Structure formats: structure tokens, C-alpha cells
PDB file of C-alpha atoms and ligand atoms in Angstrom:
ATOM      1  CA  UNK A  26     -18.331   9.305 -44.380  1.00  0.00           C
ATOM      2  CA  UNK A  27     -16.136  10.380 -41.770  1.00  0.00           C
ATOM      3  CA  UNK A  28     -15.271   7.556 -39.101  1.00  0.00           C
ATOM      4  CA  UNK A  29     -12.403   9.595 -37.179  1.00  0.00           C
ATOM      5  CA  UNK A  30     -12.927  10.816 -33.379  1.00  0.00           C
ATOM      6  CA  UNK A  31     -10.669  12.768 -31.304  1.00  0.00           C
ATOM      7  CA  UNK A  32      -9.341  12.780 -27.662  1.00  0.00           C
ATOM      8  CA  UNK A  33      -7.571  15.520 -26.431  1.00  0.00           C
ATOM      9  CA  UNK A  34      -6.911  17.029 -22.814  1.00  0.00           C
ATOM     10  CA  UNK A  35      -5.809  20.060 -21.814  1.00  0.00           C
ATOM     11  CA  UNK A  36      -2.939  20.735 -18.946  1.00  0.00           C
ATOM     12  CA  UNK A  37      -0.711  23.140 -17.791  1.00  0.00           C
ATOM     13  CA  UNK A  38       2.504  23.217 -17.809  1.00  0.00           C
ATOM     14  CA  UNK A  39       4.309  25.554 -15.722  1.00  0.00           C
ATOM     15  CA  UNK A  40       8.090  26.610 -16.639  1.00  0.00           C
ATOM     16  CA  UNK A  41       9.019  25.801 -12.455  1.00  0.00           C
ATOM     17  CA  UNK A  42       7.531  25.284  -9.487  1.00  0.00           C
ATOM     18  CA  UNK A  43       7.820  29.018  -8.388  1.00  0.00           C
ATOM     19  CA  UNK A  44       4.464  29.669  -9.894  1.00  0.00           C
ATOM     20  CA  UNK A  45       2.546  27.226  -8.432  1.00  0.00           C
ATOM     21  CA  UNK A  46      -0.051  27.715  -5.324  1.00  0.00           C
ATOM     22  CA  UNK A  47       1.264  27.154  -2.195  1.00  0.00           C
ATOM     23  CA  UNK A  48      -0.695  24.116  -1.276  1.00  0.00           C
ATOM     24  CA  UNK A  49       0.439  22.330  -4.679  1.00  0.00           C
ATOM     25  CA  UNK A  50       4.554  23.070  -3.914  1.00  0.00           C
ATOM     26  CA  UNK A  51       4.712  21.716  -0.523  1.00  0.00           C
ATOM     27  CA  UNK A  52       2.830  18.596  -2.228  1.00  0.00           C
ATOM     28  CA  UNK A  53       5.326  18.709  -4.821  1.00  0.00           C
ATOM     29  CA  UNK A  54       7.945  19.105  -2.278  1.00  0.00           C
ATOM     30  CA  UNK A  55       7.175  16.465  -0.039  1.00  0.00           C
ATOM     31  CA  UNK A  56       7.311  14.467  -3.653  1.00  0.00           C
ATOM     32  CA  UNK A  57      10.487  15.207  -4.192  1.00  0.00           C
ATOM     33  CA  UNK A  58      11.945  14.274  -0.685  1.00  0.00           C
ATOM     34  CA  UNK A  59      10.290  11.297  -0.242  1.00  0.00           C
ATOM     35  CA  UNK A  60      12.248   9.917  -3.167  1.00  0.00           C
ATOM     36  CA  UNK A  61      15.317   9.130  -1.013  1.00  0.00           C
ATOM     37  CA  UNK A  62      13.288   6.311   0.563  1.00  0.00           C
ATOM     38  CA  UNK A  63      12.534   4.290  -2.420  1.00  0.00           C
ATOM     39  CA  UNK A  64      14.208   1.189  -3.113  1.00  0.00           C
ATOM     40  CA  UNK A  65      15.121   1.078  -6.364  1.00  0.00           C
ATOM     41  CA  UNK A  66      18.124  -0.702  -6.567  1.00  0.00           C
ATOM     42  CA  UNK A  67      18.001  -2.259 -10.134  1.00  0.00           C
ATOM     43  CA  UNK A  68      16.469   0.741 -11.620  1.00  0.00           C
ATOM     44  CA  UNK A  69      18.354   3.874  -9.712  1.00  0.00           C
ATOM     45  CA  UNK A  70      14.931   5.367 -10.279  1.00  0.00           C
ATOM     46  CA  UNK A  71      13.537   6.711  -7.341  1.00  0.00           C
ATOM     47  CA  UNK A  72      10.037   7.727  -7.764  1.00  0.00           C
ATOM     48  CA  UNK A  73       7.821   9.210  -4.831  1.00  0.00           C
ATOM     49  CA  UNK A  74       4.428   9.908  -4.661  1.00  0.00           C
ATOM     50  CA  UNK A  75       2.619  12.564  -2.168  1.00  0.00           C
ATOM     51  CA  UNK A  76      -1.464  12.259  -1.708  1.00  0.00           C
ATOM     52  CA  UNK A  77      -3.220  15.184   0.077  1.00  0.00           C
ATOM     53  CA  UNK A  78      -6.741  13.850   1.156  1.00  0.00           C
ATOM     54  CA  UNK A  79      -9.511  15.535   1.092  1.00  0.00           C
ATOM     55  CA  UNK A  80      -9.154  16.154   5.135  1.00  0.00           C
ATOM     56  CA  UNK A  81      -5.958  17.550   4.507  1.00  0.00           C
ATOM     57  CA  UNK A  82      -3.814  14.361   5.801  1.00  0.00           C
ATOM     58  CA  UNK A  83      -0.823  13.871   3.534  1.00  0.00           C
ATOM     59  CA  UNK A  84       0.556   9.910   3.013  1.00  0.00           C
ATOM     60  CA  UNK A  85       3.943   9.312   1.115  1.00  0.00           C
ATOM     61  CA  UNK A  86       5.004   6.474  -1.265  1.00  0.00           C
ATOM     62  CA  UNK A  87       8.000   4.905  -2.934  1.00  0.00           C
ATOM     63  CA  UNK A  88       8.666   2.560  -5.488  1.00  0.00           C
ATOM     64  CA  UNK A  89       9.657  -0.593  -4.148  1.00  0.00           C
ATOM     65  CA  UNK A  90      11.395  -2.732  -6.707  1.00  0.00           C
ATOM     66  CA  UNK A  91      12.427  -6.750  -6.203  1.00  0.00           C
ATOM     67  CA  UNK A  92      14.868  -9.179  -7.530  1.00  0.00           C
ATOM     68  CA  UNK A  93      11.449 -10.711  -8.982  1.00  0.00           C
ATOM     69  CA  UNK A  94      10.872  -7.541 -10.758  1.00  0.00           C
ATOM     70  CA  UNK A  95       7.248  -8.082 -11.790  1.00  0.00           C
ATOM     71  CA  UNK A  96       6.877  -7.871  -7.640  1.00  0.00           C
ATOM     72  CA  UNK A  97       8.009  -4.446  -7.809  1.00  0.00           C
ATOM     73  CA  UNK A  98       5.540  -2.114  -7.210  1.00  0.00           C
ATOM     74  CA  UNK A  99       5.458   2.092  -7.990  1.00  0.00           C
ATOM     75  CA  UNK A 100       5.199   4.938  -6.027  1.00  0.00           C
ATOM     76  CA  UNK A 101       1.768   5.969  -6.819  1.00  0.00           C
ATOM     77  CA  UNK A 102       0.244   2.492  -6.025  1.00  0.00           C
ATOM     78  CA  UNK A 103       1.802   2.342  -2.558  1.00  0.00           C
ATOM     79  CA  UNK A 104       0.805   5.655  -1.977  1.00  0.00           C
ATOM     80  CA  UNK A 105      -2.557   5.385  -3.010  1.00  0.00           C
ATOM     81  CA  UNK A 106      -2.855   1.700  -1.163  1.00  0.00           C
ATOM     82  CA  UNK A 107      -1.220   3.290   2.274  1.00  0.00           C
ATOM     83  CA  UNK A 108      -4.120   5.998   1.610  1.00  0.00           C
ATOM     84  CA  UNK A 109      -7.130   3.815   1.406  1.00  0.00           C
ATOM     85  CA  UNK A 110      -5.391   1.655   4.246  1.00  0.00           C
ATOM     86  CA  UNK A 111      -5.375   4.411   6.503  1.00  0.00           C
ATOM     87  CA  UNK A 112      -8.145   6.602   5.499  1.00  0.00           C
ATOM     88  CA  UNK A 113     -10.321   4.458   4.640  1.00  0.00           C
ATOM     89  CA  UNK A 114     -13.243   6.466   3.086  1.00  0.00           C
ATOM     90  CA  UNK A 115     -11.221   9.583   2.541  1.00  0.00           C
ATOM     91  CA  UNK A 116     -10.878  10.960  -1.016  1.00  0.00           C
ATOM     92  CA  UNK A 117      -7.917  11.713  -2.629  1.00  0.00           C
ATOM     93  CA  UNK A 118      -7.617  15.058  -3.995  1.00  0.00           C
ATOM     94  CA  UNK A 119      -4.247  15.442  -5.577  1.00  0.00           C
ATOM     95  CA  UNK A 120      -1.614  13.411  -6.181  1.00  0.00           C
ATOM     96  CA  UNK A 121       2.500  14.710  -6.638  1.00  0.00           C
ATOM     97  CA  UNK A 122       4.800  12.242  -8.504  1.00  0.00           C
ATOM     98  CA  UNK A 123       8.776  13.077  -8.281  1.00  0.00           C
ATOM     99  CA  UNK A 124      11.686  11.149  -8.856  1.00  0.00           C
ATOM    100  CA  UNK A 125      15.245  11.258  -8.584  1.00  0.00           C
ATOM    101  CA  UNK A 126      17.219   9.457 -11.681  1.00  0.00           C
ATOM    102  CA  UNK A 127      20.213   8.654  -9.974  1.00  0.00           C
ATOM    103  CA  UNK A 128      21.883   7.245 -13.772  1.00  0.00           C
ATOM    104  CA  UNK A 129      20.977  10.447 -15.244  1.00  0.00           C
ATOM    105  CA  UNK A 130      18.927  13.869 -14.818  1.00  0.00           C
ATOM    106  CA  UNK A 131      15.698  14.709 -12.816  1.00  0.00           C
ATOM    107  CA  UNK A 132      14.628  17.945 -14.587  1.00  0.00           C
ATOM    108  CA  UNK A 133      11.563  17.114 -16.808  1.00  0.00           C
ATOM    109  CA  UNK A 134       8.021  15.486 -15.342  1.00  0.00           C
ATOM    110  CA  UNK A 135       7.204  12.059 -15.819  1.00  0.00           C
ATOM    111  CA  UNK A 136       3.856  10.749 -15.647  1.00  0.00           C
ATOM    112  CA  UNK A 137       2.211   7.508 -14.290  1.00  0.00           C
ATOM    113  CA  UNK A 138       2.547   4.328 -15.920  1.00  0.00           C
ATOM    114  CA  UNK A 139      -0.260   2.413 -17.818  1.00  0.00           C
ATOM    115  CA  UNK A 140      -1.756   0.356 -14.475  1.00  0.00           C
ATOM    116  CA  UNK A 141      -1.094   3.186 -12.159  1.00  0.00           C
ATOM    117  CA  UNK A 142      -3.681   5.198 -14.640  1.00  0.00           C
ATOM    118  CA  UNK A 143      -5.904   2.159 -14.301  1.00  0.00           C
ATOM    119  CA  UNK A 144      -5.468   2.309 -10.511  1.00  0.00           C
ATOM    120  CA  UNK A 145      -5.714   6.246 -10.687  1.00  0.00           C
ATOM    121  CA  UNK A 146      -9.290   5.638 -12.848  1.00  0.00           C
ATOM    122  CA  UNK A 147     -10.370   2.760 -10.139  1.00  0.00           C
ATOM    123  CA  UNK A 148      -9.778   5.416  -7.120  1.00  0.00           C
ATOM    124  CA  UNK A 149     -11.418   7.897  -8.985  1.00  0.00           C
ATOM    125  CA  UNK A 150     -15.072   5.720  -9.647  1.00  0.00           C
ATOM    126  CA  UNK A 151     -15.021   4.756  -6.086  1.00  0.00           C
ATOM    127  CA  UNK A 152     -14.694   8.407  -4.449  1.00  0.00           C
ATOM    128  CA  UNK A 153     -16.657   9.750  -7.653  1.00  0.00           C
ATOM    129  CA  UNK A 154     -14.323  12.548  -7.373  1.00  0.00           C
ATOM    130  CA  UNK A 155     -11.572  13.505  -9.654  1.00  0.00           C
ATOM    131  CA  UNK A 156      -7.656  13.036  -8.844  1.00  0.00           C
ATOM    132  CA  UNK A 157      -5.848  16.115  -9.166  1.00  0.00           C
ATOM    133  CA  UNK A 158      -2.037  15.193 -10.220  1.00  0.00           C
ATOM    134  CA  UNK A 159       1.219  17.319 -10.186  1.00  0.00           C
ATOM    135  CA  UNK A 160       4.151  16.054 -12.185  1.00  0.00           C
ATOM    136  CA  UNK A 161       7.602  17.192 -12.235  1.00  0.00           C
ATOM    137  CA  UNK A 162      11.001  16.037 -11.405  1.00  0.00           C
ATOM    138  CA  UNK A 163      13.305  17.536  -8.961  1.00  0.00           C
ATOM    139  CA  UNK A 164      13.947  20.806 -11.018  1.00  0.00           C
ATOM    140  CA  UNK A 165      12.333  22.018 -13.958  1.00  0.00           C
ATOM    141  CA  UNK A 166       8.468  22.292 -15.794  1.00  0.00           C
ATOM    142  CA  UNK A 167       5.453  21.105 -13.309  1.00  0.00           C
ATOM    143  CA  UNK A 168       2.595  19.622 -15.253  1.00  0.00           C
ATOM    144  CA  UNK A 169      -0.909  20.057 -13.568  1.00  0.00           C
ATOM    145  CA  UNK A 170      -3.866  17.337 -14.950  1.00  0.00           C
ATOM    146  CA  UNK A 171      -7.146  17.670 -13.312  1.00  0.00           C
ATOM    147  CA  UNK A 172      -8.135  14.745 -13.236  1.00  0.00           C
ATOM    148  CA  UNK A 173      -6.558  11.075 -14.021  1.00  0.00           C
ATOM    149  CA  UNK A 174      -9.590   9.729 -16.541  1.00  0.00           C
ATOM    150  CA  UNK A 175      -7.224  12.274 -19.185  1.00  0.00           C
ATOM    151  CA  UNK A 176      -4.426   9.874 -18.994  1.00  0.00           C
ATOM    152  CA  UNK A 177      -6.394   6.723 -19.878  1.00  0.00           C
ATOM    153  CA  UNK A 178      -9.133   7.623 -22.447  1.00  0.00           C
ATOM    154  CA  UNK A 179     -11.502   4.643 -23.368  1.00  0.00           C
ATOM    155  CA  UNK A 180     -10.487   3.145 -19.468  1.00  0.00           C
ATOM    156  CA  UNK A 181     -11.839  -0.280 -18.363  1.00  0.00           C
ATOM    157  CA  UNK A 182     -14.298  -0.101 -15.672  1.00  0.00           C
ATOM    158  CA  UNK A 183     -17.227  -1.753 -13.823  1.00  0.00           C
ATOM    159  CA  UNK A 184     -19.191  -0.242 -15.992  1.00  0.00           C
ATOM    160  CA  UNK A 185     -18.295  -1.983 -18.900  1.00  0.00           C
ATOM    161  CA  UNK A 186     -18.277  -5.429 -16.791  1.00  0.00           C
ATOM    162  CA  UNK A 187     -22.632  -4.877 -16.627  1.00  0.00           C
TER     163      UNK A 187
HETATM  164 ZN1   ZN B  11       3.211   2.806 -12.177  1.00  0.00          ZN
END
């Protein structure tokens, strides 16, 4: 008998941002500014965040890092807080993650870390719509995910708490 499974995802990966639409660059854009306000001074690893709701407001986040570091907290989770904060009952429909390494280079996309996906995957059961995200760094390959449940297969959620 055959036990294995499989989880796979597709995305796409675009060699630059020149192809993409031009709603998804000026996310990605305002991603890649907002950078220069994070506060990352242990790191040097400014990350920024850029959510366009689903009635086309646009909120900005940084990560803000602390002498305590667990305290710190990333980009996506104070962007996606300040969202719910301020539009409260709004969806999110996409979300753009830059950063700027100041240590090193900014050229390939990173993706969210382990409890941002979890945070990503709580956002998403509550609006019951999928998160749309656009990676990249300041230059170089934009990856496009259609929705965050691909980054955490097998997630924890309420449903599992019935
Ligand atoms: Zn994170």
C-alpha cells in the first residue's frame, strides 16, 4: 500500500516587475518605499508590507524590532493589524512584502514567516476570501501566490478546535 500524499502550489514568478499589472506594481512599489520606515536596528532588515483592501484603501507596515527581540513584530502583521484597525470589516485583497537588506542585497523575494502565514490563514477564514500576495525585493523576480492557505498546508484553525 501506498501511504504518500502530495502538496504542491503553483505561482508565478515573473523575471521583474515590468510585467506585472499596473495595480500589482504600484502595490509593489509602495512595498518597497515603505521600507525606509521600519525600525530594524538589530537586524538592518527592513521589511514593508502594502495591503490594498477590497475598497481600494491602501495601509502600510514595517517591521518594528526591540531590544526584547521576541517583542519585535513584522511588517505583514502590523500591516494587516493597522488594516483590521482601521477598516474594520474590509477584506484584504492583496498583500506586497519588500525589504531593503541594508548588510547585503535586496534583489530576490522573500516570503512571510511561519506566524505571519498563520496570521495570513486567520485573516483569510474571517473575510472567507483569499489573500492575494506579491513578493519581491527591491530589484529583481516578483512572485505572485493567490492565496496565503499555499504557504501553510495542513494550517491550524477553528475548525480543528470543534
Ligand atoms: Zn513574519
Amino acid at each position: 500500500m501506498d501511504f504518500s500524499k502530495q502538496s504542491s502550489f503553483e505561482y508565478l514568478s515573473h523575471p521583474d516587475s515590468s510585467s506585472l499589472s499596473p495595480e500589482d506594481l504600484q502595490l509593489l512599489q509602495e512595498a518597497r518605499t515603505v521600507t525606509a520606515q521600519a525600525y530594524a536596528p538589530y537586524s538592518k532588515f527592513n521589511v514593508g508590507a502594502a495591503i490594498l483592501l477590497e475598497n481600494g484603501a491602501l495601509v502600510r507596515g514595517t517591521n518594528q524590532e526591540n531590544a526584547s527581540f521576541p517583542a519585535g513584530i513584522c511588517a505583514e502583521r502590523v500591516a494587516l493589524s493597522a488594516s483590521s484597525s482601521l477598516h474594520p470589516g474590509v477584506a484584504v485583497n492583496t498583500i506586497a512584502v519588500s525589504y531593503h537588506n541594508l548588510n547585503g542585497s535586496s534583489d530576490a523575494p522573500i516570503s512571510p514567516c511561519g506566524i505571519c502565514r498563520q496570521t495570513l490563514s486567520e485573516y483569510e477564514n474571517r473575510q472567507q476570501q483569499p489573500i492575494r500576495l506579491i513578493l519581491s525585493g527591491q530589484t529583481g523576480k516578483v512572485f505572485i501566490i493567490q492565496t496565503a492557505r499555499h504557504l501553510l498546508p495542513m494550517v491550524f484553525s477553528a475548525e480543528d478546535m470543534k
